[in-house]
Short mmCIF file of C-alpha atoms in Angstrom, two decimals:
data_model
loop_
_atom_site.label_atom_id
_atom_site.label_comp_id
_atom_site.label_asym_id
_atom_site.label_seq_id
_atom_site.Cartn_x
_atom_site.Cartn_y
_atom_site.Cartn_z
CA MET A 1 20.36 12.00 -18.51
CA ILE A 2 17.58 13.54 -21.01
CA ALA A 3 18.88 11.78 -24.16
CA LEU A 4 18.35 8.51 -21.90
CA LEU A 5 15.30 9.09 -20.90
CA LEU A 6 14.07 9.52 -24.05
CA MET A 7 15.68 6.49 -24.68
CA GLY A 8 13.28 4.94 -22.57
CA PHE A 9 10.22 6.59 -23.43
CA GLY A 10 10.77 5.85 -26.50
CA ILE A 11 10.98 2.10 -26.12
CA VAL A 12 7.85 2.00 -23.92
CA ALA A 13 5.68 3.19 -26.94
CA LEU A 14 7.50 1.17 -29.29
CA ILE A 15 6.42 -1.71 -26.77
CA GLN A 16 2.53 -0.56 -26.42
CA ILE A 17 1.48 1.58 -29.68
CA PRO A 18 1.58 -0.94 -32.93
CA GLY A 19 -0.46 -3.64 -30.63
CA LEU A 20 -2.96 -0.60 -29.92
CA ILE A 21 -3.16 0.85 -33.52
CA LYS A 22 -3.32 -3.51 -34.76
CA LYS A 23 -5.78 -4.06 -32.31
CA GLN A 24 -6.99 -0.35 -33.54
CA TRP A 25 -8.00 0.30 -29.57
CA TRP A 26 -7.95 4.14 -29.61
CA ARG A 27 -9.75 4.66 -27.28
CA GLU A 28 -6.75 3.15 -25.16
CA LEU A 29 -4.24 4.82 -27.39
CA ALA A 30 -5.25 8.34 -27.10
CA CYS A 31 -4.90 7.16 -22.74
CA PHE A 32 -1.87 5.51 -22.99
CA THR A 33 -0.50 8.58 -25.41
CA VAL A 34 -2.11 11.14 -22.32
CA LEU A 35 -0.43 9.47 -19.26
CA TRP A 36 2.87 9.30 -21.28
CA SER A 37 3.23 12.62 -22.38
CA ILE A 38 2.91 13.87 -19.43
CA GLY A 39 4.95 11.46 -17.90
CA LEU A 40 7.49 12.57 -20.37
CA VAL A 41 7.00 16.70 -19.56
CA LEU A 42 7.62 15.21 -16.15
CA SER A 43 10.37 13.27 -16.55
CA VAL A 44 12.46 16.83 -17.91
CA MET A 45 11.17 18.98 -15.95
CA LEU A 46 12.88 16.78 -13.49
CA ALA A 47 16.31 15.79 -15.17
CA MET A 48 16.32 19.69 -16.19
CA GLY A 49 16.75 20.58 -12.43
CA ILE A 50 13.43 21.93 -12.38
CA THR A 51 11.72 21.25 -9.00
CA LEU A 52 7.92 19.85 -8.67
CA PRO A 53 5.88 21.06 -5.97
CA PRO A 54 6.53 18.48 -3.14
CA VAL A 55 2.76 17.39 -2.77
CA SER A 56 2.36 15.54 0.27
CA THR A 57 4.28 18.80 1.88
CA MET A 58 1.51 20.90 1.04
CA ILE A 59 -1.25 18.58 2.31
CA ASN A 60 1.16 18.29 5.05
CA GLN A 61 0.78 22.31 5.24
CA TYR A 62 -3.39 22.03 4.81
CA ILE A 63 -3.76 19.82 6.75
CA SER A 64 -1.79 21.31 9.48
CA GLY A 65 -3.50 24.77 9.05
CA MET A 66 -6.92 23.33 9.14
CA PHE A 67 -6.14 21.28 12.51
CA GLY A 68 -3.74 23.71 14.06
CA ILE A 69 -1.12 20.43 14.86
CA MET B 1 -15.24 -7.39 -17.27
CA LEU B 2 -11.23 -6.26 -17.53
CA GLU B 3 -10.32 -8.92 -15.25
CA LYS B 4 -11.04 -11.99 -15.87
CA GLY B 5 -9.08 -13.66 -13.27
CA ARG B 6 -10.32 -15.53 -10.28
CA ILE B 7 -9.19 -15.95 -7.35
CA SER B 8 -9.36 -18.22 -3.82
CA SER B 9 -10.38 -16.46 -0.16
CA PHE B 10 -7.51 -18.74 0.80
CA GLN B 11 -5.30 -16.75 -1.78
CA LEU B 12 -7.24 -13.43 -1.22
CA SER B 13 -6.25 -13.50 2.77
CA VAL B 14 -2.47 -14.47 2.11
CA LEU B 15 -2.24 -11.19 -0.72
CA LEU B 16 -3.92 -8.86 1.99
CA VAL B 17 -1.30 -10.42 4.88
CA GLY B 18 1.22 -9.71 2.65
CA PHE B 19 -0.66 -5.94 1.49
CA VAL B 20 -0.41 -5.14 5.72
CA LEU B 21 2.94 -6.46 6.18
CA GLY B 22 4.13 -4.43 3.14
CA SER B 23 6.11 -1.30 4.84
CA SER B 24 5.40 -1.59 8.91
CA ILE B 25 7.66 -5.17 8.50
CA ILE B 26 9.89 -2.64 8.22
CA ILE B 27 8.44 0.57 10.04
CA THR B 28 7.05 -1.11 12.97
CA PRO B 29 3.29 0.88 13.16
CA GLY B 30 2.63 2.64 16.71
CA GLY B 31 6.04 3.84 17.67
CA ASP B 32 5.17 6.63 18.74
CA ALA B 33 4.04 4.95 21.95
CA GLY B 34 7.33 3.88 22.53
CA HIS B 35 7.91 -0.19 24.23
CA ASP B 36 3.15 0.48 24.39
CA ALA B 37 3.40 0.18 20.82
CA TRP B 38 2.16 -3.75 21.21
CA ILE B 39 -0.94 -2.31 22.63
CA ALA B 40 -1.48 0.90 20.49
CA ILE B 41 -1.15 -2.10 17.55
CA ALA B 42 -4.04 -4.19 19.07
CA LEU B 43 -6.45 -1.95 19.31
CA GLY B 44 -5.22 -0.34 16.28
CA LEU B 45 -6.42 -4.28 14.60
CA MET B 46 -9.76 -3.34 16.50
CA GLU B 47 -10.18 -0.58 14.57
CA GLY B 48 -8.85 -1.83 11.40
CA SER B 49 -11.08 -4.61 11.58
CA LEU B 50 -14.37 -2.08 11.98
CA ILE B 51 -12.95 -0.33 8.77
CA ALA B 52 -12.43 -3.11 6.84
CA LEU B 53 -16.16 -4.12 7.69
CA ILE B 54 -18.17 -1.11 5.94
CA PHE B 55 -16.03 -1.89 3.24
CA THR B 56 -16.53 -5.15 2.63
CA ALA B 57 -20.30 -4.91 3.15
CA LEU B 58 -19.86 -2.58 0.91
CA VAL B 59 -18.78 -4.18 -1.99
CA LEU B 60 -20.15 -7.80 -1.00
CA ARG B 61 -23.30 -6.30 -1.43
CA PHE B 62 -22.68 -5.02 -5.30
CA LYS B 63 -21.12 -9.11 -6.36
CA ASP B 64 -18.41 -8.87 -8.93
CA LYS B 65 -17.97 -4.86 -8.91
CA THR B 66 -15.74 -3.35 -7.67
CA ILE B 67 -16.16 0.44 -5.93
CA ILE B 68 -15.74 1.90 -9.32
CA GLU B 69 -18.47 0.03 -10.55
CA ILE B 70 -20.07 0.96 -6.85
CA ASN B 71 -19.85 4.87 -6.82
CA ASP B 72 -21.85 5.46 -11.13
CA LEU B 73 -24.22 2.57 -9.71
CA VAL B 74 -24.88 4.43 -5.85
CA PHE B 75 -24.01 8.36 -6.78
CA GLY B 76 -24.58 8.34 -10.69
CA LYS B 77 -22.66 8.63 -13.45
CA VAL B 78 -21.13 12.22 -12.33
CA ILE B 79 -20.41 12.14 -9.25
CA GLY B 80 -19.84 8.84 -8.56
CA LYS B 81 -16.86 9.22 -11.80
CA LEU B 82 -15.58 12.01 -9.46
CA ILE B 83 -15.35 9.60 -6.22
CA SER B 84 -13.65 7.36 -8.26
CA VAL B 85 -11.16 9.69 -9.48
CA LEU B 86 -10.57 10.51 -5.61
CA PHE B 87 -9.68 7.19 -4.23
CA LEU B 88 -8.02 6.62 -7.65
CA TRP B 89 -5.38 9.53 -6.18
CA TYR B 90 -5.41 7.43 -2.99
CA PHE B 91 -4.32 4.32 -4.38
CA LEU B 92 -1.45 5.96 -6.66
CA HIS B 93 -0.85 8.90 -3.37
CA LEU B 94 -0.22 5.95 -0.96
CA GLY B 95 1.51 3.20 -3.65
CA ALA B 96 3.82 6.70 -4.02
CA LEU B 97 4.70 6.91 0.11
CA VAL B 98 5.31 3.22 0.18
CA LEU B 99 7.71 3.91 -2.72
CA ASN B 100 9.13 6.38 -1.18
CA ASP B 101 9.27 4.39 2.33
CA TYR B 102 11.48 1.65 0.30
CA VAL B 103 13.89 4.54 -1.14
CA HIS B 104 15.05 6.67 1.76
CA PHE B 105 15.04 2.73 3.90
CA PHE B 106 17.78 0.98 1.04
CA ARG B 107 19.53 4.30 1.30
CA LEU B 108 20.27 5.14 4.70
CA GLU B 109 20.58 1.14 5.41
CA LEU B 110 22.08 -0.32 2.20
CA TYR B 111 22.74 1.53 -1.00
CA PRO B 112 23.94 4.85 -0.09
CA ALA B 113 25.28 5.79 -3.58
CA THR B 114 22.67 4.43 -5.98
CA PRO B 115 20.44 7.37 -7.31
CA ARG B 116 16.90 6.48 -5.85
CA THR B 117 15.72 7.42 -9.53
CA VAL B 118 17.51 3.93 -10.31
CA MET B 119 16.01 2.14 -6.95
CA LEU B 120 12.38 2.92 -8.28
CA LEU B 121 12.38 1.97 -11.63
CA ILE B 122 14.01 -1.64 -10.62
CA ILE B 123 11.41 -2.28 -8.55
CA MET B 124 8.39 -0.72 -10.62
CA LEU B 125 9.53 -2.60 -13.06
CA VAL B 126 8.96 -5.44 -11.70
CA CYS B 127 5.27 -4.95 -9.85
CA ALA B 128 4.62 -3.47 -13.40
CA SER B 129 5.16 -6.82 -15.02
CA THR B 130 3.32 -8.43 -12.04
CA VAL B 131 -0.11 -6.17 -12.41
CA ASN B 132 0.58 -7.22 -16.54
CA ARG B 133 -0.31 -11.08 -15.42
CA GLY B 134 -3.47 -10.09 -14.11
CA ILE B 135 -4.95 -10.31 -10.45
CA GLU B 136 -3.79 -14.21 -10.61
CA ALA B 137 -0.48 -14.10 -10.59
CA LEU B 138 -0.32 -11.12 -8.13
CA ALA B 139 -2.18 -14.02 -5.87
CA ARG B 140 0.22 -16.87 -6.53
CA CYS B 141 3.43 -14.90 -5.90
CA SER B 142 2.00 -14.02 -2.32
CA LEU B 143 1.29 -17.55 -1.43
CA ILE B 144 5.19 -18.34 -1.99
CA LEU B 145 6.56 -14.57 -0.22
CA VAL B 146 4.03 -14.59 2.44
CA PRO B 147 4.28 -17.63 4.18
CA LEU B 148 8.31 -17.57 3.76
CA THR B 149 8.37 -14.17 5.03
CA ILE B 150 6.31 -14.73 8.76
CA SER B 151 8.84 -17.85 8.84
CA VAL B 152 11.70 -15.63 8.37
CA ILE B 153 10.52 -13.40 11.14
CA PHE B 154 9.41 -15.82 13.77
CA LEU B 155 13.18 -17.26 13.06
CA VAL B 156 14.69 -14.31 14.11
CA THR B 157 12.00 -13.49 17.02
CA MET B 158 13.88 -17.61 18.11
CA PHE B 159 17.67 -16.34 17.56
CA LEU B 160 16.74 -12.74 19.34
CA ILE B 161 14.46 -14.52 22.71
CA PRO B 162 18.52 -14.68 24.34
CA HIS B 163 18.40 -10.81 24.31
CA PHE B 164 14.38 -10.78 25.78
CA ASN B 165 14.71 -7.99 28.88
CA LEU B 166 10.73 -8.10 29.57
CA ASN B 167 10.99 -5.87 31.94
CA ASN B 168 11.61 -3.01 29.15
CA LEU B 169 8.14 -3.61 28.58
CA MET B 170 7.40 -2.17 32.20
CA PRO B 171 5.52 -0.19 33.11
CA ILE B 172 2.41 -1.30 30.81
CA LEU B 173 0.12 1.41 29.20
CA ASP B 174 2.89 3.88 31.05
CA LEU B 175 1.23 6.91 28.40
CA PRO B 176 -1.68 9.40 28.75
CA ILE B 177 -4.92 8.16 27.34
CA GLY B 178 -5.02 10.07 24.42
CA LYS B 179 -2.18 9.74 23.48
CA LEU B 180 -2.60 6.00 23.22
CA LEU B 181 -5.66 6.09 21.20
CA TRP B 182 -4.02 8.37 19.42
CA SER B 183 -0.90 6.53 18.37
CA ALA B 184 -3.87 3.49 17.93
CA HIS B 185 -5.92 5.64 15.10
CA SER B 186 -2.10 5.96 13.73
CA VAL B 187 -1.67 1.74 13.11
CA ALA B 188 -5.56 1.94 11.99
CA SER B 189 -5.35 4.28 9.22
CA PHE B 190 -1.40 2.76 8.64
CA PRO B 191 -1.19 -0.01 7.74
CA PHE B 192 -4.78 -1.72 8.54
CA ALA B 193 -7.24 0.68 6.85
CA GLU B 194 -4.95 1.10 3.97
CA SER B 195 -6.36 -2.50 2.97
CA VAL B 196 -9.42 -0.03 1.39
CA VAL B 197 -7.79 -0.48 -1.75
CA PHE B 198 -8.57 -4.56 -1.60
CA VAL B 199 -12.72 -2.99 -2.56
CA MET B 200 -10.28 -3.02 -6.29
CA ILE B 201 -10.07 -6.85 -5.90
CA LEU B 202 -12.95 -8.08 -3.45
CA ALA B 203 -15.04 -8.80 -7.17
CA PHE B 204 -12.52 -11.49 -7.78
CA LEU B 205 -13.39 -13.83 -4.98
CA ASN B 206 -14.24 -16.90 -6.47
CA LYS B 207 -16.42 -17.44 -3.83
CA SER B 208 -17.68 -13.59 -3.04
CA GLU B 209 -19.72 -15.08 -0.02
CA LYS B 210 -16.51 -15.43 2.04
CA GLY B 211 -15.02 -12.43 1.22
CA GLY B 212 -15.91 -10.95 5.04
CA ARG B 213 -13.66 -13.61 6.83
CA ALA B 214 -10.85 -13.75 4.82
CA VAL B 215 -10.30 -10.37 5.08
CA SER B 216 -10.95 -10.43 8.73
CA LYS B 217 -8.86 -13.53 9.46
CA ALA B 218 -6.16 -11.77 6.53
CA LEU B 219 -5.59 -8.56 9.37
CA ILE B 220 -6.00 -10.74 12.54
CA ILE B 221 -2.78 -12.43 11.62
CA ALA B 222 -1.21 -9.87 10.05
CA GLY B 223 -1.98 -8.00 13.52
CA LEU B 224 -0.46 -10.31 15.18
CA VAL B 225 2.88 -10.93 13.63
CA LEU B 226 2.70 -6.86 13.52
CA ILE B 227 2.50 -7.57 17.54
CA ILE B 228 5.05 -10.21 18.01
CA ALA B 229 7.43 -7.69 16.15
CA SER B 230 6.40 -4.88 18.09
CA ILE B 231 7.04 -6.77 21.64
CA ARG B 232 10.69 -7.93 20.14
CA ASN B 233 11.51 -5.09 19.03
CA SER B 234 10.33 -3.28 22.86
CA ALA B 235 12.06 -6.10 24.46
CA VAL B 236 15.36 -6.46 22.93
CA LEU B 237 16.19 -2.22 22.49
CA GLY B 238 14.29 -1.10 25.15
CA PRO B 239 13.64 2.58 25.38
CA MET B 240 16.16 2.72 21.84
CA VAL B 241 12.84 1.69 20.49
CA ALA B 242 11.65 5.18 19.54
CA ALA B 243 14.83 6.80 18.83
CA TYR B 244 15.53 4.44 16.16
CA ASN B 245 13.33 5.18 12.08
CA TYR B 246 13.66 1.15 11.50
CA PRO B 247 13.08 -0.47 14.47
CA SER B 248 12.96 -4.55 13.75
CA TYR B 249 16.42 -3.75 11.34
CA GLN B 250 18.20 -2.44 14.47
CA ALA B 251 17.11 -5.42 17.23
CA VAL B 252 17.82 -8.09 14.19
CA GLN B 253 21.58 -6.55 14.54
CA VAL B 254 22.10 -7.50 17.75
CA ILE B 255 21.54 -11.40 16.71
CA ASP B 256 25.53 -13.13 17.05
CA ILE B 257 25.51 -17.23 17.91
CA ARG B 258 28.87 -17.82 17.55
CA ASP B 259 30.22 -15.91 15.38
CA ILE B 260 27.93 -17.69 12.38
CA PHE B 261 24.83 -17.06 12.35
CA THR B 262 25.60 -12.47 12.38
CA ARG B 263 24.06 -9.67 10.32
CA LEU B 264 20.93 -11.15 9.68
CA GLU B 265 19.14 -8.18 9.44
CA ILE B 266 19.76 -8.50 5.76
CA LEU B 267 16.80 -10.95 6.30
CA VAL B 268 14.54 -7.78 7.64
CA ALA B 269 15.56 -5.97 4.44
CA ILE B 270 14.75 -8.59 1.94
CA ASN B 271 11.61 -9.24 3.86
CA PHE B 272 10.78 -5.27 3.01
CA ILE B 273 11.78 -6.27 -0.42
CA THR B 274 9.22 -9.16 -1.13
CA MET B 275 6.39 -7.51 1.18
CA GLY B 276 7.11 -3.84 -0.46
CA PHE B 277 6.64 -5.17 -3.91
CA LEU B 278 3.16 -7.14 -2.43
CA LYS B 279 2.14 -3.87 -1.47
CA ILE B 280 3.15 -1.40 -4.56
CA SER B 281 1.87 -4.19 -7.17
CA VAL B 282 -1.68 -4.58 -5.60
CA LEU B 283 -1.64 -0.77 -5.40
CA LEU B 284 -0.43 -0.56 -8.75
CA TYR B 285 -3.51 -2.73 -9.72
CA GLY B 286 -5.75 -0.98 -8.19
CA THR B 287 -4.50 2.17 -9.54
CA VAL B 288 -4.77 1.00 -13.44
CA LEU B 289 -7.24 -1.33 -13.16
CA GLY B 290 -9.53 1.60 -11.82
CA LEU B 291 -8.89 3.98 -13.60
CA ALA B 292 -9.63 1.36 -16.90
CA GLN B 293 -13.36 1.69 -15.14
CA VAL B 294 -13.02 5.36 -15.19
CA LEU B 295 -12.41 5.43 -18.94
CA ASN B 296 -14.54 2.43 -20.12
CA LEU B 297 -11.32 0.84 -21.38
CA GLN B 298 -10.77 -2.77 -22.66
CA SER B 299 -7.67 -3.32 -21.04
CA TYR B 300 -6.06 -2.07 -18.31
CA ARG B 301 -2.77 -3.64 -19.71
CA PRO B 302 -1.79 -0.41 -21.98
CA ILE B 303 -1.60 2.12 -19.10
CA ILE B 304 0.68 0.05 -16.58
CA LEU B 305 3.65 1.76 -17.76
CA PRO B 306 2.80 5.46 -18.21
CA VAL B 307 0.90 5.33 -14.27
CA GLY B 308 3.87 3.47 -12.52
CA ILE B 309 6.11 5.63 -14.55
CA LEU B 310 3.51 8.94 -12.90
CA MET B 311 4.01 6.90 -9.47
CA VAL B 312 7.68 6.92 -9.69
CA ILE B 313 7.23 10.56 -10.39
CA LEU B 314 5.16 11.30 -7.70
CA ALA B 315 7.29 9.07 -5.14
CA LEU B 316 10.71 11.11 -6.94
CA THR B 317 9.17 15.16 -5.88
CA ASN B 318 6.36 14.07 -2.73
CA VAL B 319 8.44 15.21 0.30
CA ALA B 320 11.76 17.65 0.45
CA ASN B 321 13.50 15.05 2.79
CA THR B 322 13.53 12.13 5.09
CA ILE B 323 12.05 14.65 8.04
CA GLU B 324 8.55 15.71 5.99
CA LEU B 325 8.49 12.40 4.76
CA PHE B 326 7.97 11.09 8.83
CA ASP B 327 6.06 14.07 9.25
CA PHE B 328 3.97 13.65 7.02
CA THR B 329 3.19 9.79 8.11
CA HIS B 330 2.88 10.14 11.70
CA LYS B 331 1.08 13.28 12.17
CA ILE B 332 -0.68 13.91 8.52
CA TYR B 333 -1.62 10.58 7.29
CA PRO B 334 -3.70 9.46 9.76
CA ILE B 335 -6.33 12.33 9.33
CA TYR B 336 -5.96 12.26 5.27
CA ALA B 337 -6.62 8.62 4.90
CA VAL B 338 -9.91 9.24 7.13
CA PRO B 339 -11.82 10.19 4.22
CA PHE B 340 -11.42 7.48 1.95
CA GLN B 341 -10.77 4.71 4.45
CA ILE B 342 -13.74 5.50 6.41
CA ILE B 343 -16.17 8.90 5.09
CA ILE B 344 -16.70 7.59 1.13
CA PRO B 345 -16.74 3.60 2.23
CA LEU B 346 -19.71 4.22 5.03
CA ILE B 347 -21.70 7.16 3.46
CA THR B 348 -21.68 5.06 0.31
CA LEU B 349 -22.90 1.93 2.34
CA ILE B 350 -25.82 4.12 4.00
CA ILE B 351 -27.34 5.54 0.50
CA ALA B 352 -26.65 1.83 -1.03
CA LYS B 353 -29.27 0.83 1.24
CA LEU B 354 -31.46 3.57 1.80
CA ARG B 355 -32.09 3.37 -1.89
CA GLN B 356 -31.95 -0.36 -1.10
CA LEU B 357 -29.00 -1.11 -3.95
CA PRO B 358 -28.72 -2.65 -6.22
CA LYS B 359 -31.59 -3.55 -7.71
CA THR B 360 -32.83 -6.73 -8.86
CA ASP B 361 -34.83 -7.56 -12.09
CA GLY B 362 -37.42 -7.66 -9.13
CA GLY B 363 -36.54 -4.36 -7.56
CA MET B 364 -36.16 -5.78 -4.58
CA PRO B 365 -32.31 -5.82 -3.53
#
């Protein structure tokens, strides 16, 4: 599963990065790399069975507590 | 400008109808009002139209500017960027919620054995590909898909007329007024006021003065379609309408014309695929365009795929189970969405008026 993930992310990088380097869009390359890396780390964590905090459930608890629903 | 494409007011209206129909085509809004859901939708449409007046007035005041650029002008660079990030979070989160609806529906009704990740990646790849082609391609897609969807809704409604029992709609207004108003507000927040994401698109109208009328028309058409679907579902399913998560899908299952036209519920699923695609694409477009403007990028295209992946990850981890998803969308979402749909655009509009923004060369707005 992790190998598949790495392959998928590798393909995305191969599609995007050469074009950005060619155009010398360094700012875009930096943004792409940061977002791509966050996606990669979170995906690998999910593939390893690590549970990420459920955002809507957290918002649910926060608003329920605030308004006493 | 990051987006060079331009769309007509007609294309905007059709795209907005598709956006509003989005996931509400399968989860008919106002479900907690039971057989009075159509009244809740009508009231919600009124509230939603008022909310739309606020954000259209704001965006059309600043011609050719998206909400991200408007925030910078009204609040200054730092606070403006912070408010823009809040909007971007809302678009990303809403996109993930629609993806959640998508996956939960297909897992429950059609593809119980297909992994969620596979379904999410397939729809996200299609949406990313469309967004990559720009707002004009997205608007042109809607011109084909929305009329088809509305035609299918009317067709299945005609087929269901023999199964109508209008007594199922009686007694009218059989709800405490507080519950009806809450239900109406829920309908306003989902789906009508979600059209606030069009603050990222209204800037690309070729004739901006027609924007307000185009948005109003679209909301009314989408509202009428939803009211018809709601009356149809209540008339066919009776008191059970409130018990089903996907009443339109259940109602259409009843159709059986001489054993030839049966199992037409697949048409409802196809409608959901097409309208869901439009809604997710608009939200992805709003998120990537907004993020590119916040980060001063030359193009939003390089970040479409990574942001799409983040939307998928958020959809996978958003809620622990289906019950929590429904709990969130019915009880919490109408409160959670208020700052993004009403408070922030209203405050921005008031401050823009007080500061007489945008200023022209002569110093007058």
